[in-house]
mmCIF file of C-alpha atoms and ligand atoms in Angstrom:
data_model
loop_
_atom_site.group_PDB
_atom_site.id
_atom_site.type_symbol
_atom_site.label_atom_id
_atom_site.label_comp_id
_atom_site.label_asym_id
_atom_site.label_seq_id
_atom_site.Cartn_x
_atom_site.Cartn_y
_atom_site.Cartn_z
ATOM 1 C CA UNK A 1 4.836 66.023 35.790
ATOM 2 C CA UNK A 2 1.861 64.889 33.766
ATOM 3 C CA UNK A 3 -1.040 67.273 33.290
ATOM 4 C CA UNK A 4 -4.235 65.354 32.554
ATOM 5 C CA UNK A 5 -6.731 67.596 30.852
ATOM 6 C CA UNK A 6 -10.478 67.188 31.349
ATOM 7 C CA UNK A 7 -12.407 65.343 28.655
ATOM 8 C CA UNK A 8 -14.237 68.616 27.995
ATOM 9 C CA UNK A 9 -11.078 70.745 27.744
ATOM 10 C CA UNK A 10 -10.906 72.936 24.733
ATOM 11 C CA UNK A 11 -7.865 73.332 22.369
ATOM 12 C CA UNK A 12 -7.458 76.880 23.757
ATOM 13 C CA UNK A 13 -7.209 75.545 27.297
ATOM 14 C CA UNK A 14 -4.655 72.965 26.189
ATOM 15 C CA UNK A 15 -2.607 75.648 24.447
ATOM 16 C CA UNK A 16 -2.772 77.869 27.561
ATOM 17 C CA UNK A 17 -1.309 75.094 29.740
ATOM 18 C CA UNK A 18 1.446 74.465 27.174
ATOM 19 C CA UNK A 19 2.325 78.156 27.162
ATOM 20 C CA UNK A 20 2.430 78.257 30.969
ATOM 21 C CA UNK A 21 4.835 75.295 31.032
ATOM 22 C CA UNK A 22 7.052 76.689 28.328
ATOM 23 C CA UNK A 23 7.190 80.181 29.905
ATOM 24 C CA UNK A 24 8.732 78.489 32.943
ATOM 25 C CA UNK A 25 11.487 77.150 30.718
ATOM 26 C CA UNK A 26 10.261 73.541 30.734
ATOM 27 C CA UNK A 27 9.347 71.295 27.845
ATOM 28 C CA UNK A 28 5.688 70.610 27.135
ATOM 29 C CA UNK A 29 4.814 67.391 25.235
ATOM 30 C CA UNK A 30 1.054 67.167 24.476
ATOM 31 C CA UNK A 31 -0.243 63.661 23.766
ATOM 32 C CA UNK A 32 -3.666 63.791 22.254
ATOM 33 C CA UNK A 33 -5.433 60.568 23.118
ATOM 34 C CA UNK A 34 -8.835 59.356 21.913
ATOM 35 C CA UNK A 35 -10.516 60.624 25.053
ATOM 36 C CA UNK A 36 -8.213 63.007 26.893
ATOM 37 C CA UNK A 37 -5.168 65.070 26.193
ATOM 38 C CA UNK A 38 -2.223 64.593 28.558
ATOM 39 C CA UNK A 39 0.670 67.061 28.624
ATOM 40 C CA UNK A 40 4.065 65.867 29.766
ATOM 41 C CA UNK A 41 5.822 68.737 31.475
ATOM 42 C CA UNK A 42 9.510 68.067 31.815
ATOM 43 C CA UNK A 43 11.729 70.445 33.683
ATOM 44 C CA UNK A 44 15.539 70.526 33.524
ATOM 45 C CA UNK A 45 16.825 69.271 36.800
ATOM 46 C CA UNK A 46 20.281 70.663 36.163
ATOM 47 C CA UNK A 47 19.051 74.127 35.347
ATOM 48 C CA UNK A 48 16.628 73.989 38.217
ATOM 49 C CA UNK A 49 13.585 74.450 35.973
ATOM 50 C CA UNK A 50 10.588 73.045 37.772
ATOM 51 C CA UNK A 51 6.897 72.963 36.804
ATOM 52 C CA UNK A 52 5.783 72.622 40.386
ATOM 53 C CA UNK A 53 4.454 75.897 41.714
ATOM 54 C CA UNK A 54 3.028 77.019 38.320
ATOM 55 C CA UNK A 55 -0.460 76.540 39.703
ATOM 56 C CA UNK A 56 -1.323 74.156 36.883
ATOM 57 C CA UNK A 57 -3.859 72.281 39.094
ATOM 58 C CA UNK A 58 -6.143 75.251 39.129
ATOM 59 C CA UNK A 59 -5.899 76.183 35.489
ATOM 60 C CA UNK A 60 -8.935 76.002 33.205
ATOM 61 C CA UNK A 61 -9.457 72.595 31.612
ATOM 62 C CA UNK A 62 -6.985 70.774 33.918
ATOM 63 C CA UNK A 63 -8.305 67.675 35.612
ATOM 64 C CA UNK A 64 -5.252 66.737 37.648
ATOM 65 C CA UNK A 65 -1.462 66.944 37.886
ATOM 66 C CA UNK A 66 0.396 63.794 38.716
ATOM 67 C CA UNK A 67 4.096 62.955 38.943
ATOM 68 C CA UNK A 68 5.630 60.634 36.398
ATOM 69 C CA UNK A 69 7.299 58.002 38.494
ATOM 70 C CA UNK A 70 9.865 56.601 36.005
ATOM 71 C CA UNK A 71 13.052 58.224 34.992
ATOM 72 C CA UNK A 72 11.897 57.945 31.409
ATOM 73 C CA UNK A 73 8.857 60.163 31.078
ATOM 74 C CA UNK A 74 7.589 60.287 27.488
ATOM 75 C CA UNK A 75 8.357 56.586 26.919
ATOM 76 C CA UNK A 76 6.416 55.557 30.067
ATOM 77 C CA UNK A 77 3.038 53.852 29.734
ATOM 78 C CA UNK A 78 1.844 56.153 32.475
ATOM 79 C CA UNK A 79 1.727 59.111 30.081
ATOM 80 C CA UNK A 80 -0.707 57.574 27.616
ATOM 81 C CA UNK A 81 -3.080 56.092 30.219
ATOM 82 C CA UNK A 82 -2.696 52.615 28.859
ATOM 83 C CA UNK A 83 -3.254 53.653 25.242
ATOM 84 C CA UNK A 84 -0.709 52.134 22.937
ATOM 85 C CA UNK A 85 1.204 54.041 20.291
ATOM 86 C CA UNK A 86 0.491 52.900 16.767
ATOM 87 C CA UNK A 87 2.841 54.159 14.091
ATOM 88 C CA UNK A 88 1.839 54.775 10.508
ATOM 89 C CA UNK A 89 4.652 53.939 8.092
ATOM 90 C CA UNK A 90 3.545 54.806 4.594
ATOM 91 C CA UNK A 91 0.018 53.666 5.398
ATOM 92 C CA UNK A 92 1.093 50.488 7.185
ATOM 93 C CA UNK A 93 0.422 50.299 10.892
ATOM 94 C CA UNK A 94 2.923 49.210 13.459
ATOM 95 C CA UNK A 95 1.480 48.485 16.875
ATOM 96 C CA UNK A 96 -2.078 47.951 18.180
ATOM 97 C CA UNK A 97 -3.670 45.033 16.370
ATOM 98 C CA UNK A 98 -1.190 45.104 13.498
ATOM 99 C CA UNK A 99 1.732 42.799 13.360
ATOM 100 C CA UNK A 100 4.706 44.173 11.305
ATOM 101 C CA UNK A 101 6.689 41.663 9.293
ATOM 102 C CA UNK A 102 9.911 43.482 8.489
ATOM 103 C CA UNK A 103 12.137 41.476 6.163
ATOM 104 C CA UNK A 104 14.992 41.772 3.783
ATOM 105 C CA UNK A 105 18.696 41.103 3.444
ATOM 106 C CA UNK A 106 21.166 41.890 6.145
ATOM 107 C CA UNK A 107 23.177 44.007 3.686
ATOM 108 C CA UNK A 108 22.412 45.483 0.284
ATOM 109 C CA UNK A 109 24.948 43.603 -1.909
ATOM 110 C CA UNK A 110 23.827 44.025 -5.494
ATOM 111 C CA UNK A 111 20.878 45.203 -7.616
ATOM 112 C CA UNK A 112 19.813 41.580 -8.346
ATOM 113 C CA UNK A 113 20.083 40.411 -4.792
ATOM 114 C CA UNK A 114 18.141 43.440 -3.509
ATOM 115 C CA UNK A 115 15.390 43.394 -6.160
ATOM 116 C CA UNK A 116 14.836 39.618 -5.867
ATOM 117 C CA UNK A 117 14.568 39.749 -2.095
ATOM 118 C CA UNK A 118 12.230 42.756 -2.232
ATOM 119 C CA UNK A 119 9.817 40.955 -4.607
ATOM 120 C CA UNK A 120 9.957 37.806 -2.535
ATOM 121 C CA UNK A 121 9.109 39.494 0.728
ATOM 122 C CA UNK A 122 6.496 41.729 -0.929
ATOM 123 C CA UNK A 123 4.671 38.730 -2.459
ATOM 124 C CA UNK A 124 4.733 36.914 0.872
ATOM 125 C CA UNK A 125 2.963 39.840 2.580
ATOM 126 C CA UNK A 126 5.873 41.700 4.315
ATOM 127 C CA UNK A 127 5.029 45.067 5.951
ATOM 128 C CA UNK A 128 8.382 46.762 5.484
ATOM 129 C CA UNK A 129 11.642 46.053 3.650
ATOM 130 C CA UNK A 130 14.934 46.050 5.512
ATOM 131 C CA UNK A 131 18.476 46.296 4.118
ATOM 132 C CA UNK A 132 21.733 47.828 5.393
ATOM 133 C CA UNK A 133 23.728 50.199 3.311
ATOM 134 C CA UNK A 134 25.983 51.209 6.248
ATOM 135 C CA UNK A 135 26.947 48.114 8.301
ATOM 136 C CA UNK A 136 28.262 47.997 11.818
ATOM 137 C CA UNK A 137 30.914 45.238 11.511
ATOM 138 C CA UNK A 138 32.931 43.859 14.339
ATOM 139 C CA UNK A 139 35.999 43.806 12.144
ATOM 140 C CA UNK A 140 37.204 46.952 10.429
ATOM 141 C CA UNK A 141 38.493 44.702 7.591
ATOM 142 C CA UNK A 142 35.008 43.275 6.894
ATOM 143 C CA UNK A 143 32.691 44.638 4.168
ATOM 144 C CA UNK A 144 31.232 47.857 5.510
ATOM 145 C CA UNK A 145 28.280 48.107 3.161
ATOM 146 C CA UNK A 146 27.675 49.766 -0.230
ATOM 147 C CA UNK A 147 26.900 53.172 1.303
ATOM 148 C CA UNK A 148 25.354 55.617 -1.116
ATOM 149 C CA UNK A 149 25.031 52.959 -3.842
ATOM 150 C CA UNK A 150 23.192 50.748 -1.349
ATOM 151 C CA UNK A 151 20.774 53.589 -0.573
ATOM 152 C CA UNK A 152 20.110 54.026 -4.275
ATOM 153 C CA UNK A 153 19.265 50.344 -4.659
ATOM 154 C CA UNK A 154 16.929 50.535 -1.658
ATOM 155 C CA UNK A 155 15.124 53.424 -3.276
ATOM 156 C CA UNK A 156 14.782 51.360 -6.447
ATOM 157 C CA UNK A 157 13.386 48.421 -4.499
ATOM 158 C CA UNK A 158 10.842 50.658 -2.829
ATOM 159 C CA UNK A 159 9.823 52.202 -6.142
ATOM 160 C CA UNK A 160 9.085 48.793 -7.582
ATOM 161 C CA UNK A 161 7.489 47.024 -4.647
ATOM 162 C CA UNK A 162 5.965 49.951 -2.792
ATOM 163 C CA UNK A 163 7.433 48.593 0.487
ATOM 164 C CA UNK A 164 8.653 51.243 2.946
ATOM 165 C CA UNK A 165 12.306 50.984 3.789
ATOM 166 C CA UNK A 166 14.053 50.290 7.094
ATOM 167 C CA UNK A 167 17.760 51.084 6.978
ATOM 168 C CA UNK A 168 20.467 51.834 9.537
ATOM 169 C CA UNK A 169 22.053 55.221 10.215
ATOM 170 C CA UNK A 170 25.408 54.771 11.949
ATOM 171 C CA UNK A 171 27.055 58.157 11.532
ATOM 172 C CA UNK A 172 25.382 61.544 11.803
ATOM 173 C CA UNK A 173 27.485 62.618 8.808
ATOM 174 C CA UNK A 174 25.352 60.380 6.638
ATOM 175 C CA UNK A 175 22.007 61.571 7.927
ATOM 176 C CA UNK A 176 20.910 63.592 4.815
ATOM 177 C CA UNK A 177 21.568 60.664 2.434
ATOM 178 C CA UNK A 178 19.897 58.039 4.698
ATOM 179 C CA UNK A 179 16.850 60.232 5.317
ATOM 180 C CA UNK A 180 16.294 60.524 1.545
ATOM 181 C CA UNK A 181 15.492 56.764 1.518
ATOM 182 C CA UNK A 182 14.647 55.581 5.066
ATOM 183 C CA UNK A 183 10.948 55.459 5.991
ATOM 184 C CA UNK A 184 12.208 54.041 9.209
ATOM 185 C CA UNK A 185 15.681 54.777 10.428
ATOM 186 C CA UNK A 186 17.314 51.965 12.337
ATOM 187 C CA UNK A 187 19.592 52.603 15.266
ATOM 188 C CA UNK A 188 21.815 49.547 15.708
ATOM 189 C CA UNK A 189 22.454 47.813 18.975
ATOM 190 C CA UNK A 190 25.958 49.266 19.103
ATOM 191 C CA UNK A 191 24.617 52.775 18.804
ATOM 192 C CA UNK A 192 21.814 52.553 21.296
ATOM 193 C CA UNK A 193 23.652 54.907 23.600
ATOM 194 C CA UNK A 194 25.004 57.240 20.958
ATOM 195 C CA UNK A 195 23.113 60.122 22.442
ATOM 196 C CA UNK A 196 23.933 62.812 19.841
ATOM 197 C CA UNK A 197 22.775 60.427 17.075
ATOM 198 C CA UNK A 198 19.531 59.702 18.991
ATOM 199 C CA UNK A 199 18.831 63.415 19.513
ATOM 200 C CA UNK A 200 19.437 64.166 15.828
ATOM 201 C CA UNK A 201 17.018 61.373 14.828
ATOM 202 C CA UNK A 202 14.659 62.903 17.357
ATOM 203 C CA UNK A 203 14.864 66.283 15.659
ATOM 204 C CA UNK A 204 14.296 64.710 12.189
ATOM 205 C CA UNK A 205 10.908 63.366 13.254
ATOM 206 C CA UNK A 206 11.519 60.229 11.171
ATOM 207 C CA UNK A 207 10.190 56.947 12.565
ATOM 208 C CA UNK A 208 12.927 55.101 14.339
ATOM 209 C CA UNK A 209 13.607 51.435 15.134
ATOM 210 C CA UNK A 210 15.801 51.512 18.253
ATOM 211 C CA UNK A 211 17.633 48.228 18.915
ATOM 212 C CA UNK A 212 18.510 47.213 22.435
ATOM 213 C CA UNK A 213 22.264 47.308 23.188
ATOM 214 C CA UNK A 214 24.128 44.029 23.553
ATOM 215 C CA UNK A 215 24.324 44.441 27.280
ATOM 216 C CA UNK A 216 21.717 47.069 28.018
ATOM 217 C CA UNK A 217 18.897 46.821 30.512
ATOM 218 C CA UNK A 218 15.325 47.676 29.623
ATOM 219 C CA UNK A 219 15.591 50.823 31.648
ATOM 220 C CA UNK A 220 18.671 51.875 29.576
ATOM 221 C CA UNK A 221 16.731 51.069 26.345
ATOM 222 C CA UNK A 222 13.825 53.202 27.514
ATOM 223 C CA UNK A 223 16.164 56.078 28.520
ATOM 224 C CA UNK A 224 17.644 55.858 24.962
ATOM 225 C CA UNK A 225 14.129 56.082 23.482
ATOM 226 C CA UNK A 226 13.554 59.134 25.671
ATOM 227 C CA UNK A 227 16.379 60.943 23.852
ATOM 228 C CA UNK A 228 14.414 60.617 20.622
ATOM 229 C CA UNK A 229 11.044 61.354 22.096
ATOM 230 C CA UNK A 230 12.330 64.402 23.985
ATOM 231 C CA UNK A 231 13.172 66.105 20.686
ATOM 232 C CA UNK A 232 9.499 65.874 19.664
ATOM 233 C CA UNK A 233 9.682 62.644 17.623
ATOM 234 C CA UNK A 234 6.940 60.316 18.933
ATOM 235 C CA UNK A 235 7.575 57.661 16.236
ATOM 236 C CA UNK A 236 9.771 55.105 17.993
ATOM 237 C CA UNK A 237 9.671 51.349 18.014
ATOM 238 C CA UNK A 238 11.786 49.384 20.463
ATOM 239 C CA UNK A 239 13.610 46.253 19.294
ATOM 240 C CA UNK A 240 14.753 43.294 21.330
ATOM 241 C CA UNK A 241 17.625 41.589 19.401
ATOM 242 C CA UNK A 242 19.253 39.340 21.940
ATOM 243 C CA UNK A 243 21.574 40.179 24.780
ATOM 244 C CA UNK A 244 24.900 38.893 26.132
ATOM 245 C CA UNK A 245 24.561 36.297 28.799
ATOM 246 C CA UNK A 246 26.828 33.483 30.083
ATOM 247 C CA UNK A 247 25.305 31.126 27.545
ATOM 248 C CA UNK A 248 27.654 30.285 24.653
ATOM 249 C CA UNK A 249 25.574 27.716 22.771
ATOM 250 C CA UNK A 250 24.110 30.423 20.538
ATOM 251 C CA UNK A 251 25.119 33.927 19.589
ATOM 252 C CA UNK A 252 22.997 35.994 21.921
ATOM 253 C CA UNK A 253 20.117 35.194 24.313
ATOM 254 C CA UNK A 254 16.807 36.386 22.915
ATOM 255 C CA UNK A 255 15.086 37.966 25.879
ATOM 256 C CA UNK A 256 11.479 37.304 25.059
ATOM 257 C CA UNK A 257 10.403 38.288 28.530
ATOM 258 C CA UNK A 258 11.386 41.818 27.498
ATOM 259 C CA UNK A 259 8.280 41.901 25.211
ATOM 260 C CA UNK A 260 5.562 41.808 27.802
ATOM 261 C CA UNK A 261 7.652 43.795 30.274
ATOM 262 C CA UNK A 262 8.420 46.544 27.810
ATOM 263 C CA UNK A 263 4.687 46.638 26.910
ATOM 264 C CA UNK A 264 3.930 47.055 30.556
ATOM 265 C CA UNK A 265 6.524 49.816 31.034
ATOM 266 C CA UNK A 266 6.011 51.673 27.833
ATOM 267 C CA UNK A 267 3.329 52.522 25.268
ATOM 268 C CA UNK A 268 5.831 52.143 22.307
ATOM 269 C CA UNK A 269 5.514 49.220 19.847
ATOM 270 C CA UNK A 270 7.998 46.326 20.505
ATOM 271 C CA UNK A 271 9.651 44.466 17.682
ATOM 272 C CA UNK A 272 11.783 41.336 17.961
ATOM 273 C CA UNK A 273 14.849 40.399 15.859
ATOM 274 C CA UNK A 274 15.370 36.656 16.010
ATOM 275 C CA UNK A 275 17.948 36.682 13.221
ATOM 276 C CA UNK A 276 20.714 38.569 15.011
ATOM 277 C CA UNK A 277 19.929 36.905 18.345
ATOM 278 C CA UNK A 278 20.228 33.385 16.939
ATOM 279 C CA UNK A 279 22.919 33.744 14.349
ATOM 280 C CA UNK A 280 21.408 30.530 12.954
ATOM 281 C CA UNK A 281 18.650 30.087 10.344
ATOM 282 C CA UNK A 282 17.077 26.986 11.965
ATOM 283 C CA UNK A 283 16.277 28.963 15.107
ATOM 284 C CA UNK A 284 14.661 31.867 13.316
ATOM 285 C CA UNK A 285 11.278 30.220 12.698
ATOM 286 C CA UNK A 286 10.673 28.978 16.343
ATOM 287 C CA UNK A 287 11.810 32.255 17.822
ATOM 288 C CA UNK A 288 9.635 34.239 15.429
ATOM 289 C CA UNK A 289 6.621 32.208 16.327
ATOM 290 C CA UNK A 290 7.364 32.614 20.011
ATOM 291 C CA UNK A 291 7.817 36.359 19.563
ATOM 292 C CA UNK A 292 4.521 36.726 17.781
ATOM 293 C CA UNK A 293 2.724 34.526 20.343
ATOM 294 C CA UNK A 294 4.125 36.482 23.285
ATOM 295 C CA UNK A 295 2.616 39.715 21.918
ATOM 296 C CA UNK A 296 5.429 41.404 19.927
ATOM 297 C CA UNK A 297 4.198 44.121 17.580
ATOM 298 C CA UNK A 298 6.390 42.658 14.827
ATOM 299 C CA UNK A 299 9.590 40.945 13.902
ATOM 300 C CA UNK A 300 12.571 41.966 11.774
ATOM 301 C CA UNK A 301 14.190 39.038 9.954
ATOM 302 C CA UNK A 302 16.878 38.589 7.372
ATOM 303 C CA UNK A 303 16.166 37.009 4.006
ATOM 304 C CA UNK A 304 18.539 36.337 1.115
ATOM 305 C CA UNK A 305 18.139 34.603 -2.308
ATOM 306 C CA UNK A 306 21.416 32.758 -1.775
ATOM 307 C CA UNK A 307 22.523 32.931 1.835
ATOM 308 C CA UNK A 308 25.434 30.605 1.222
ATOM 309 C CA UNK A 309 27.010 33.377 -0.858
ATOM 310 C CA UNK A 310 25.940 36.268 1.295
ATOM 311 C CA UNK A 311 28.672 38.746 2.208
ATOM 312 C CA UNK A 312 27.311 39.217 5.736
ATOM 313 C CA UNK A 313 25.352 37.092 8.212
ATOM 314 C CA UNK A 314 24.787 34.235 5.703
ATOM 315 C CA UNK A 315 24.181 31.483 8.331
ATOM 316 C CA UNK A 316 21.185 33.283 9.799
ATOM 317 C CA UNK A 317 19.445 34.608 6.706
ATOM 318 C CA UNK A 318 16.234 32.770 5.681
ATOM 319 C CA UNK A 319 16.274 31.429 2.162
ATOM 320 C CA UNK A 320 13.971 33.358 -0.169
ATOM 321 C CA UNK A 321 12.209 30.231 -1.288
ATOM 322 C CA UNK A 322 11.156 29.470 2.299
ATOM 323 C CA UNK A 323 9.901 32.896 3.070
ATOM 324 C CA UNK A 324 6.268 32.660 1.961
ATOM 325 C CA UNK A 325 5.736 29.595 4.191
ATOM 326 C CA UNK A 326 7.516 31.355 7.040
ATOM 327 C CA UNK A 327 5.227 34.412 6.670
ATOM 328 C CA UNK A 328 2.131 32.253 6.786
ATOM 329 C CA UNK A 329 3.261 30.518 9.978
ATOM 330 C CA UNK A 330 4.180 33.857 11.593
ATOM 331 C CA UNK A 331 0.737 35.255 10.613
ATOM 332 C CA UNK A 332 -0.936 32.364 12.392
ATOM 333 C CA UNK A 333 1.111 32.863 15.516
ATOM 334 C CA UNK A 334 0.330 36.643 15.539
ATOM 335 C CA UNK A 335 -3.400 35.760 15.371
ATOM 336 C CA UNK A 336 -2.938 33.894 18.616
ATOM 337 C CA UNK A 337 -2.039 37.216 20.207
ATOM 338 C CA UNK A 338 -4.941 38.932 18.465
ATOM 339 C CA UNK A 339 -2.907 40.574 15.691
ATOM 340 C CA UNK A 340 -2.997 40.467 11.918
ATOM 341 C CA UNK A 341 -0.155 41.016 9.470
ATOM 342 C CA UNK A 342 0.083 44.696 8.483
ATOM 343 C CA UNK A 343 0.772 43.999 4.828
ATOM 344 C CA UNK A 344 -0.937 41.946 2.161
ATOM 345 C CA UNK A 345 -2.397 38.572 3.194
ATOM 346 C CA UNK A 346 0.417 36.126 2.569
ATOM 347 C CA UNK A 347 -0.290 33.357 0.055
ATOM 348 C CA UNK A 348 1.809 30.517 -1.173
ATOM 349 C CA UNK A 349 2.537 30.973 -4.823
HETATM 350 C C1 LIG B 1 21.214 44.677 11.680
HETATM 351 O O1 LIG B 1 19.999 44.697 11.939
HETATM 352 O O2 LIG B 1 21.643 44.818 10.514
HETATM 353 C C2 LIG B 1 22.217 44.705 12.819
HETATM 354 C C3 LIG B 1 23.496 44.842 12.589
HETATM 355 O O3 LIG B 1 21.692 44.438 13.973
HETATM 356 P P1 LIG B 1 22.207 44.772 15.495
HETATM 357 O O4 LIG B 1 22.488 46.283 15.506
HETATM 358 O O5 LIG B 1 21.105 44.400 16.316
HETATM 359 O O6 LIG B 1 23.451 43.966 15.670
HETATM 360 MN MN1 LIG B 2 22.732 41.181 9.803
#
């Protein structure tokens, strides 16, 4: 259920409704919008906790009580009355009129590689810096990432460039170490339905970039986001990164239709990852421009100073020397959709 408070409702009236819901054993999630506060009241179907019959309609400050029609409640656009969630990552906005350019290597490989890439993307106007310390590899014999040492290098790159860090958490056992460095914790496509991991990230409150599973529907993606939101963490961005289809000419099929549809279904920011979808560098620019033009709230792309020598995902990583031009083009495409880069203005050196 969704309890829409009157514009004139006081904080005490909001608190009284929350108390009423919680006394019944249900979860209360207040969302304080610019005009009105909406309280999501979520009962536990299995334990037969219901918020109907609490008499919320008649309570002081309540305008109306309406059912939330989708199975995902807190992720649904219904709950924010069309207002979009804008995240603040170290002072940089993701969502709304801001376009996030998230860039960096696939994997942290060495100090030189990480620092060079960090400087390149910072100078080109990137919003956030990506880099994997724990890597989900198809083969157990492939390089699995530098782990703790990789995290240390990410911290160093952040200290020098000031760019907030996006890095993946694969295993709950590494959560403390990853949270020391991650401004945004990435949940990889293969972990989209790792529910204990999602709930733990939810409890941490840390902003999360949730990637769509390789064969997941948008409803499944939104239900996964719900696991994070339900624990009281509102800082979730959704990420389309390509899905499995019958097409074999490229690695995955980038589902750009997911962008407007997710934005219709949900208030959460939507990011696109063209690098992992394409698996090929030459496709990253056109897909990035398309993602920006179709209204994505940002893109996450891989960049490397020497992709031919990269340990992981070399063929798809943009070359550092091409990145400033890439950022300029993406900034222009984002402007078509009414957005501006949420970092420094990119300039060509
Ligand atoms: C990544 O971004 O490093 C990655 C492995 O992506 P995905 O989980 O989408 O495959
Ligand atoms: Mn990669």
